[in-house]
Coordinates of N, CA, C and O in Angstrom, one line a residue:
Q10 N 9.8 0.0 6.5 CA 8.4 0.5 6.4 C 7.5 -0.3 7.3 O 7.8 -1.5 7.6
V11 N 6.5 0.3 7.8 CA 5.5 -0.4 8.6 C 4.1 -0.1 8.0 O 3.8 1.0 7.6
Q12 N 3.3 -1.2 8.0 CA 1.9 -1.1 7.5 C 1.0 -1.3 8.7 O 1.2 -2.2 9.5
L13 N 0.0 -0.5 8.8 CA -1.0 -0.6 9.9 C -2.4 -0.8 9.3 O -2.8 -0.1 8.3
V14 N -3.1 -1.8 9.8 CA -4.5 -2.1 9.4 C -5.4 -2.1 10.6 O -5.2 -2.9 11.5
E15 N -6.4 -1.2 10.5 CA -7.4 -1.2 11.6 C -8.6 -2.1 11.3 O -8.9 -2.3 10.1
S16 N -9.2 -2.6 12.3 CA -10.5 -3.3 12.2 C -11.3 -3.2 13.5 O -10.8 -2.7 14.5
G17 N -12.5 -3.6 13.4 CA -13.4 -3.6 14.6 C -14.4 -2.5 14.7 O -15.2 -2.5 15.7
G18 N -14.4 -1.6 13.8 CA -15.3 -0.5 13.8 C -16.7 -1.0 13.5 O -16.9 -2.2 13.1
G19 N -17.7 -0.2 13.7 CA -19.1 -0.5 13.4 C -20.1 0.4 14.0 O -19.8 1.5 14.5
L20 N -21.3 0.0 14.0 CA -22.5 0.7 14.6 C -22.8 0.1 15.9 O -23.0 -1.1 16.0
V21 N -22.9 1.0 16.9 CA -23.3 0.5 18.3 C -24.2 1.6 18.9 O -24.1 2.8 18.6
Q22 N -25.0 1.1 19.8 CA -25.9 2.0 20.5 C -25.1 2.7 21.7 O -24.1 2.2 22.2
A23 N -25.6 3.9 22.1 CA -24.9 4.6 23.2 C -24.9 3.7 24.4 O -25.9 3.0 24.7
G24 N -23.8 3.7 25.1 CA -23.6 2.8 26.3 C -23.0 1.5 25.9 O -22.6 0.7 26.8
G25 N -22.9 1.2 24.7 CA -22.3 -0.1 24.2 C -20.8 0.0 24.2 O -20.2 1.0 24.6
S26 N -20.2 -1.1 23.7 CA -18.8 -1.3 23.6 C -18.3 -1.8 22.2 O -19.1 -2.4 21.5
L27 N -17.1 -1.4 21.9 CA -16.4 -1.9 20.7 C -15.0 -2.1 21.0 O -14.4 -1.4 21.9
R28 N -14.3 -3.0 20.3 CA -12.9 -3.1 20.5 C -12.2 -3.0 19.1 O -12.5 -3.8 18.2
L29 N -11.4 -2.0 18.9 CA -10.7 -1.8 17.7 C -9.3 -2.5 17.8 O -8.7 -2.6 18.9
S30 N -8.9 -3.0 16.6 CA -7.6 -3.6 16.5 C -6.8 -2.9 15.5 O -7.3 -2.4 14.5
C31 N -5.5 -2.9 15.7 CA -4.5 -2.3 14.7 C -3.4 -3.3 14.6 O -2.6 -3.5 15.5
A32 N -3.4 -4.0 13.4 CA -2.4 -5.0 13.2 C -1.2 -4.3 12.4 O -1.4 -3.7 11.4
A33 N 0.0 -4.5 12.9 CA 1.2 -3.9 12.3 C 2.0 -5.0 11.6 O 2.1 -6.1 12.1
S34 N 2.5 -4.7 10.5 CA 3.4 -5.6 9.7 C 4.6 -4.8 9.2 O 4.6 -3.5 9.1
G35 N 5.7 -5.5 8.8 CA 6.9 -4.8 8.3 C 7.9 -4.7 9.5 O 8.0 -5.6 10.3
R36 N 8.5 -3.5 9.5 CA 9.6 -3.3 10.5 C 9.0 -2.9 11.9 O 9.3 -1.8 12.4
T37 N 8.2 -3.8 12.4 CA 7.5 -3.5 13.7 C 8.4 -3.3 14.9 O 8.1 -2.7 15.8
F38 N 9.6 -3.9 14.8 CA 10.5 -3.9 15.9 C 11.1 -2.5 16.1 O 11.6 -2.1 17.1
S39 N 10.9 -1.6 15.1 CA 11.4 -0.2 15.1 C 10.4 0.7 15.8 O 10.7 1.9 16.0
M40 N 9.2 0.2 16.2 CA 8.2 1.1 16.7 C 8.4 1.3 18.2 O 8.6 0.4 19.0
Y41 N 8.3 2.6 18.6 CA 8.4 3.0 20.0 C 7.1 3.3 20.7 O 6.9 3.3 21.9
A42 N 6.1 3.6 19.8 CA 4.8 4.0 20.3 C 3.7 3.8 19.3 O 4.0 3.9 18.1
M43 N 2.5 3.6 19.8 CA 1.4 3.5 18.9 C 0.3 4.3 19.5 O 0.2 4.5 20.7
G44 N -0.5 4.9 18.6 CA -1.6 5.8 19.1 C -2.9 5.6 18.3 O -2.9 5.0 17.2
W45 N -3.9 6.0 18.9 CA -5.2 6.1 18.2 C -5.7 7.5 18.2 O -5.6 8.3 19.2
F46 N -6.1 7.9 17.0 CA -6.7 9.3 16.8 C -8.0 9.1 16.1 O -8.3 8.0 15.6
R47 N -8.8 10.1 16.2 CA -10.1 10.0 15.5 C -10.5 11.4 14.9 O -10.0 12.4 15.2
Q48 N -11.3 11.3 13.8 CA -11.7 12.5 13.1 C -13.2 12.4 12.8 O -13.6 11.5 12.1
A49 N -14.0 13.3 13.4 CA -15.4 13.4 13.1 C -15.6 14.3 11.9 O -14.8 15.2 11.6
P50 N -16.8 14.2 11.3 CA -17.1 15.0 10.1 C -17.0 16.5 10.5 O -17.6 16.9 11.5
G51 N -16.2 17.3 9.7 CA -16.1 18.7 9.9 C -15.2 19.1 11.0 O -15.1 20.3 11.4
K52 N -14.5 18.1 11.6 CA -13.6 18.4 12.7 C -12.2 18.0 12.4 O -12.0 17.2 11.5
E53 N -11.3 18.5 13.2 CA -9.9 18.1 13.0 C -9.6 16.8 13.7 O -10.4 16.4 14.6
R54 N -8.6 16.1 13.2 CA -8.2 14.8 13.8 C -7.7 15.1 15.3 O -7.0 16.1 15.5
E55 N -8.2 14.3 16.2 CA -7.8 14.5 17.6 C -7.3 13.2 18.2 O -7.6 12.1 17.8
F56 N -6.4 13.4 19.2 CA -5.8 12.3 19.9 C -6.8 11.6 20.8 O -7.7 12.3 21.4
V57 N -6.7 10.3 20.8 CA -7.6 9.5 21.7 C -6.8 8.8 22.8 O -7.0 8.9 24.0
A58 N -5.8 8.0 22.4 CA -5.0 7.3 23.3 C -3.6 6.9 22.7 O -3.5 6.8 21.5
A59 N -2.6 6.6 23.5 CA -1.4 6.2 23.0 C -0.7 5.2 24.0 O -1.0 5.2 25.2
I60 N 0.1 4.4 23.5 CA 0.9 3.4 24.3 C 2.3 3.5 23.8 O 2.6 3.5 22.6
S61 N 3.3 3.5 24.7 CA 4.7 3.5 24.3 C 5.5 2.6 25.2 O 5.1 2.2 26.3
W62 N 6.6 2.1 24.6 CA 7.5 1.2 25.3 C 8.9 1.8 25.5 O 9.5 2.3 24.6
S63 N 9.4 1.8 26.7 CA 10.7 2.4 27.0 C 11.7 1.3 26.7 O 11.4 0.1 26.4
V64 N 13.0 1.7 26.8 CA 14.1 0.8 26.5 C 14.1 -0.3 27.5 O 14.4 -1.5 27.2
G65 N 13.6 -0.1 28.7 CA 13.5 -1.1 29.8 C 12.2 -1.8 29.8 O 11.9 -2.5 30.7
S66 N 11.5 -1.7 28.7 CA 10.2 -2.5 28.5 C 9.1 -2.0 29.4 O 8.1 -2.6 29.5
T67 N 9.3 -0.8 30.0 CA 8.1 -0.2 30.8 C 7.1 0.3 29.8 O 7.5 0.9 28.8
I68 N 5.9 0.0 30.1 CA 4.8 0.5 29.2 C 4.1 1.7 29.8 O 3.8 1.7 30.9
Y69 N 3.9 2.7 28.9 CA 3.2 3.9 29.3 C 2.0 4.0 28.5 O 2.0 3.8 27.3
T70 N 0.9 4.5 29.1 CA -0.4 4.7 28.4 C -0.8 6.1 28.6 O -0.6 6.7 29.7
Y71 N -1.5 6.7 27.6 CA -1.9 8.1 27.7 C -3.3 8.1 27.1 O -3.6 7.4 26.2
Y72 N -4.2 9.0 27.7 CA -5.5 9.1 27.2 C -6.0 10.6 27.1 O -5.6 11.4 27.9
A73 N -6.8 10.9 26.1 CA -7.5 12.2 26.1 C -8.5 12.2 27.3 O -9.0 11.2 27.7
D74 N -8.7 13.4 27.8 CA -9.6 13.6 28.9 C -11.0 13.1 28.6 O -11.7 12.5 29.4
S75 N -11.4 13.2 27.3 CA -12.7 12.9 26.9 C -13.0 11.4 26.9 O -14.2 10.9 26.9
V76 N -11.9 10.5 26.9 CA -12.1 9.1 26.9 C -11.6 8.4 28.2 O -11.8 7.2 28.3
K77 N -10.9 9.2 29.0 CA -10.3 8.6 30.2 C -11.4 7.9 31.1 O -12.4 8.5 31.3
G78 N -11.1 6.7 31.5 CA -12.0 5.9 32.3 C -13.0 5.1 31.5 O -13.7 4.2 32.0
R79 N -13.1 5.4 30.2 CA -14.0 4.6 29.3 C -13.2 3.8 28.3 O -13.7 2.7 27.9
F80 N -12.1 4.3 27.8 CA -11.3 3.6 26.8 C -10.0 3.0 27.4 O -9.5 3.6 28.3
T81 N -9.6 1.9 26.9 CA -8.3 1.3 27.3 C -7.5 0.9 26.1 O -8.0 0.1 25.2
I82 N -6.3 1.3 26.1 CA -5.4 0.9 25.0 C -4.4 -0.2 25.6 O -4.0 -0.1 26.7
S83 N -4.2 -1.2 24.7 CA -3.3 -2.3 25.1 C -2.6 -2.8 23.9 O -2.9 -2.4 22.8
S84 N -1.6 -3.7 24.1 CA -0.9 -4.2 23.0 C -0.6 -5.7 23.3 O -0.5 -6.1 24.4
D85 N -0.5 -6.4 22.2 CA -0.1 -7.8 22.2 C 1.1 -7.9 21.3 O 1.0 -8.0 20.1
N86 N 2.3 -7.8 21.8 CA 3.5 -7.7 21.0 C 3.8 -9.0 20.2 O 4.3 -8.9 19.1
A87 N 3.3 -10.1 20.7 CA 3.5 -11.3 20.0 C 2.7 -11.3 18.7 O 3.1 -12.0 17.7
K88 N 1.6 -10.6 18.7 CA 0.7 -10.5 17.5 C 0.9 -9.2 16.8 O 0.3 -9.0 15.8
N89 N 1.9 -8.4 17.3 CA 2.1 -7.0 16.6 C 0.8 -6.3 16.5 O 0.5 -5.7 15.4
T90 N 0.0 -6.3 17.5 CA -1.4 -5.7 17.5 C -1.6 -4.8 18.7 O -1.2 -5.2 19.8
V91 N -2.2 -3.7 18.4 CA -2.6 -2.8 19.4 C -4.1 -2.7 19.4 O -4.8 -2.7 18.4
Y92 N -4.7 -2.6 20.6 CA -6.2 -2.6 20.8 C -6.6 -1.4 21.4 O -5.9 -0.7 22.2
L93 N -7.9 -1.0 21.1 CA -8.5 0.1 21.8 C -9.9 -0.4 22.2 O -10.8 -0.6 21.4
Q94 N -10.0 -0.7 23.5 CA -11.3 -1.2 24.1 C -12.1 0.1 24.4 O -11.7 0.9 25.2
M95 N -13.3 0.2 23.8 CA -14.1 1.4 24.0 C -15.4 0.9 24.7 O -16.2 0.2 24.2
N96 N -15.6 1.4 25.9 CA -16.8 1.1 26.7 C -17.6 2.4 26.9 O -17.1 3.5 26.8
S97 N -18.8 2.2 27.3 CA -19.7 3.4 27.6 C -19.7 4.4 26.5 O -19.5 5.6 26.7
L98 N -19.8 3.9 25.3 CA -19.7 4.8 24.1 C -20.8 5.8 24.1 O -22.0 5.6 24.5
K99 N -20.5 7.0 23.6 CA -21.4 8.1 23.5 C -21.5 8.5 22.0 O -20.6 8.3 21.2
P100 N -22.6 9.2 21.6 CA -22.7 9.6 20.2 C -21.6 10.5 19.8 O -21.2 10.5 18.6
E101 N -21.0 11.3 20.7 CA -19.9 12.2 20.4 C -18.6 11.4 20.1 O -17.6 12.0 19.7
D102 N -18.6 10.1 20.3 CA -17.4 9.3 20.0 C -17.5 8.9 18.5 O -16.5 8.2 18.0
T103 N -18.6 9.2 17.8 CA -18.7 8.8 16.4 C -17.6 9.5 15.6 O -17.4 10.7 15.7
A104 N -16.8 8.7 14.9 CA -15.7 9.3 14.1 C -15.1 8.1 13.3 O -15.4 7.0 13.6
V105 N -14.1 8.5 12.4 CA -13.2 7.5 11.9 C -12.0 7.5 12.8 O -11.4 8.5 13.1
Y106 N -11.7 6.3 13.2 CA -10.6 6.0 14.1 C -9.4 5.5 13.3 O -9.5 4.6 12.6
Y107 N -8.3 6.2 13.6 CA -7.0 5.9 12.9 C -6.0 5.4 13.9 O -5.8 5.9 15.0
C108 N -5.3 4.4 13.5 CA -4.1 3.9 14.2 C -2.9 4.5 13.7 O -2.8 4.8 12.5
A109 N -1.9 4.9 14.6 CA -0.7 5.5 14.1 C 0.5 4.9 14.9 O 0.3 4.4 16.0
G110 N 1.6 5.0 14.2 CA 2.8 4.4 14.8 C 4.0 5.4 14.8 O 4.1 6.2 13.8
R111 N 4.9 5.3 15.7 CA 6.1 6.1 15.8 C 7.3 5.2 15.8 O 7.4 4.3 16.6
D112 N 8.3 5.6 15.1 CA 9.6 4.9 15.1 C 10.7 5.8 15.6 O 11.9 5.5 15.4
K113 N 10.4 6.9 16.3 CA 11.3 7.8 16.9 C 11.2 7.6 18.4 O 10.1 7.6 19.0
I114 N 12.3 7.5 19.1 CA 12.3 7.3 20.5 C 11.8 8.6 21.3 O 11.2 8.5 22.3
Y115 N 12.2 9.8 20.8 CA 11.9 11.0 21.5 C 10.8 11.8 20.7 O 10.8 11.9 19.5
Y116 N 9.8 12.3 21.5 CA 8.8 13.1 20.9 C 9.3 14.5 20.6 O 10.1 15.0 21.3
I117 N 8.8 15.1 19.5 CA 9.1 16.5 19.2 C 7.9 17.4 19.7 O 8.1 18.4 20.4
Y118 N 6.7 16.9 19.3 CA 5.5 17.7 19.6 C 4.8 17.1 20.8 O 4.0 17.8 21.5
G119 N 4.9 15.9 21.1 CA 4.1 15.2 22.2 C 3.4 14.0 21.7 O 3.0 13.9 20.5
Y120 N 3.1 13.1 22.7 CA 2.4 11.9 22.3 C 1.0 12.1 21.8 O 0.4 11.2 21.1
Y121 N 0.4 13.3 22.0 CA -0.9 13.6 21.6 C -1.0 14.3 20.3 O -2.0 14.6 19.8
D122 N 0.2 14.5 19.7 CA 0.3 15.3 18.4 C 0.5 14.4 17.2 O 1.5 13.6 17.2
A123 N -0.4 14.5 16.3 CA -0.4 13.6 15.1 C 1.0 13.8 14.3 O 1.4 12.8 13.7
R124 N 1.6 14.9 14.4 CA 2.8 15.2 13.7 C 4.0 14.3 14.2 O 5.0 14.1 13.5
D125 N 3.8 13.7 15.4 CA 4.9 12.9 15.9 C 4.8 11.4 15.4 O 5.5 10.6 15.9
Y126 N 3.8 11.1 14.6 CA 3.5 9.8 14.2 C 3.8 9.7 12.7 O 3.2 10.4 11.9
G127 N 4.6 8.7 12.3 CA 5.0 8.7 10.8 C 4.2 7.6 10.0 O 4.3 7.6 8.8
Y128 N 3.5 6.7 10.7 CA 2.8 5.7 10.0 C 1.3 5.7 10.4 O 1.0 5.9 11.6
W129 N 0.4 5.5 9.4 CA -1.0 5.6 9.7 C -1.7 4.5 9.0 O -1.3 4.1 7.9
G130 N -2.8 4.0 9.6 CA -3.7 3.1 8.9 C -4.7 3.8 8.1 O -4.7 5.1 8.1
Q131 N -5.6 3.1 7.5 CA -6.6 3.7 6.6 C -7.8 4.1 7.4 O -8.7 4.9 6.8
G132 N -8.0 3.8 8.6 CA -9.1 4.2 9.4 C -10.3 3.2 9.4 O -10.4 2.4 8.5
T133 N -11.0 3.2 10.5 CA -12.2 2.4 10.7 C -13.3 3.3 11.3 O -13.1 4.0 12.2
Q134 N -14.5 3.1 10.7 CA -15.6 4.0 11.1 C -16.3 3.4 12.4 O -16.6 2.2 12.5
V135 N -16.5 4.3 13.4 CA -17.2 4.0 14.6 C -18.4 4.9 14.6 O -18.2 6.2 14.6
T136 N -19.6 4.4 14.7 CA -20.8 5.2 14.8 C -21.6 4.8 16.0 O -21.9 3.6 16.2
V137 N -21.9 5.7 16.8 CA -22.6 5.5 18.1 C -24.0 6.2 18.0 O -24.1 7.4 17.8
S138 N -25.0 5.4 18.0 CA -26.4 6.0 17.9 C -27.0 6.3 19.3 O -26.7 5.6 20.2
S139 N -27.8 7.3 19.3 CA -28.4 7.7 20.6 C -29.7 7.0 20.8 O -30.2 6.3 20.0

């Protein structure tokens, strides 16, 4: 089992920055990918960013079009932590942000699909004021 705990959410003005952290514990060596998803009130959960590691240790990153160029996902494997650096925040970025993990090497639905992630954190609120 893997446990994921997010932190770093909060209230920020439009144009500001936040860095979210996702600390993993347990069988972290079994993880092939980590992702960030978000859910705004009244909306479905949506993909934000993902990072995956190949057998050869190549790192791949993926972003939703809405955050590309503003958000950066990264990892510190020594700390079993994944980060989401969010810059140039907009009010429409307001949501609960969830960290997710995959322990399957091959995707069935895709890196952007929540169904391909088996582990989830409790979420952290990000509020961007205009």
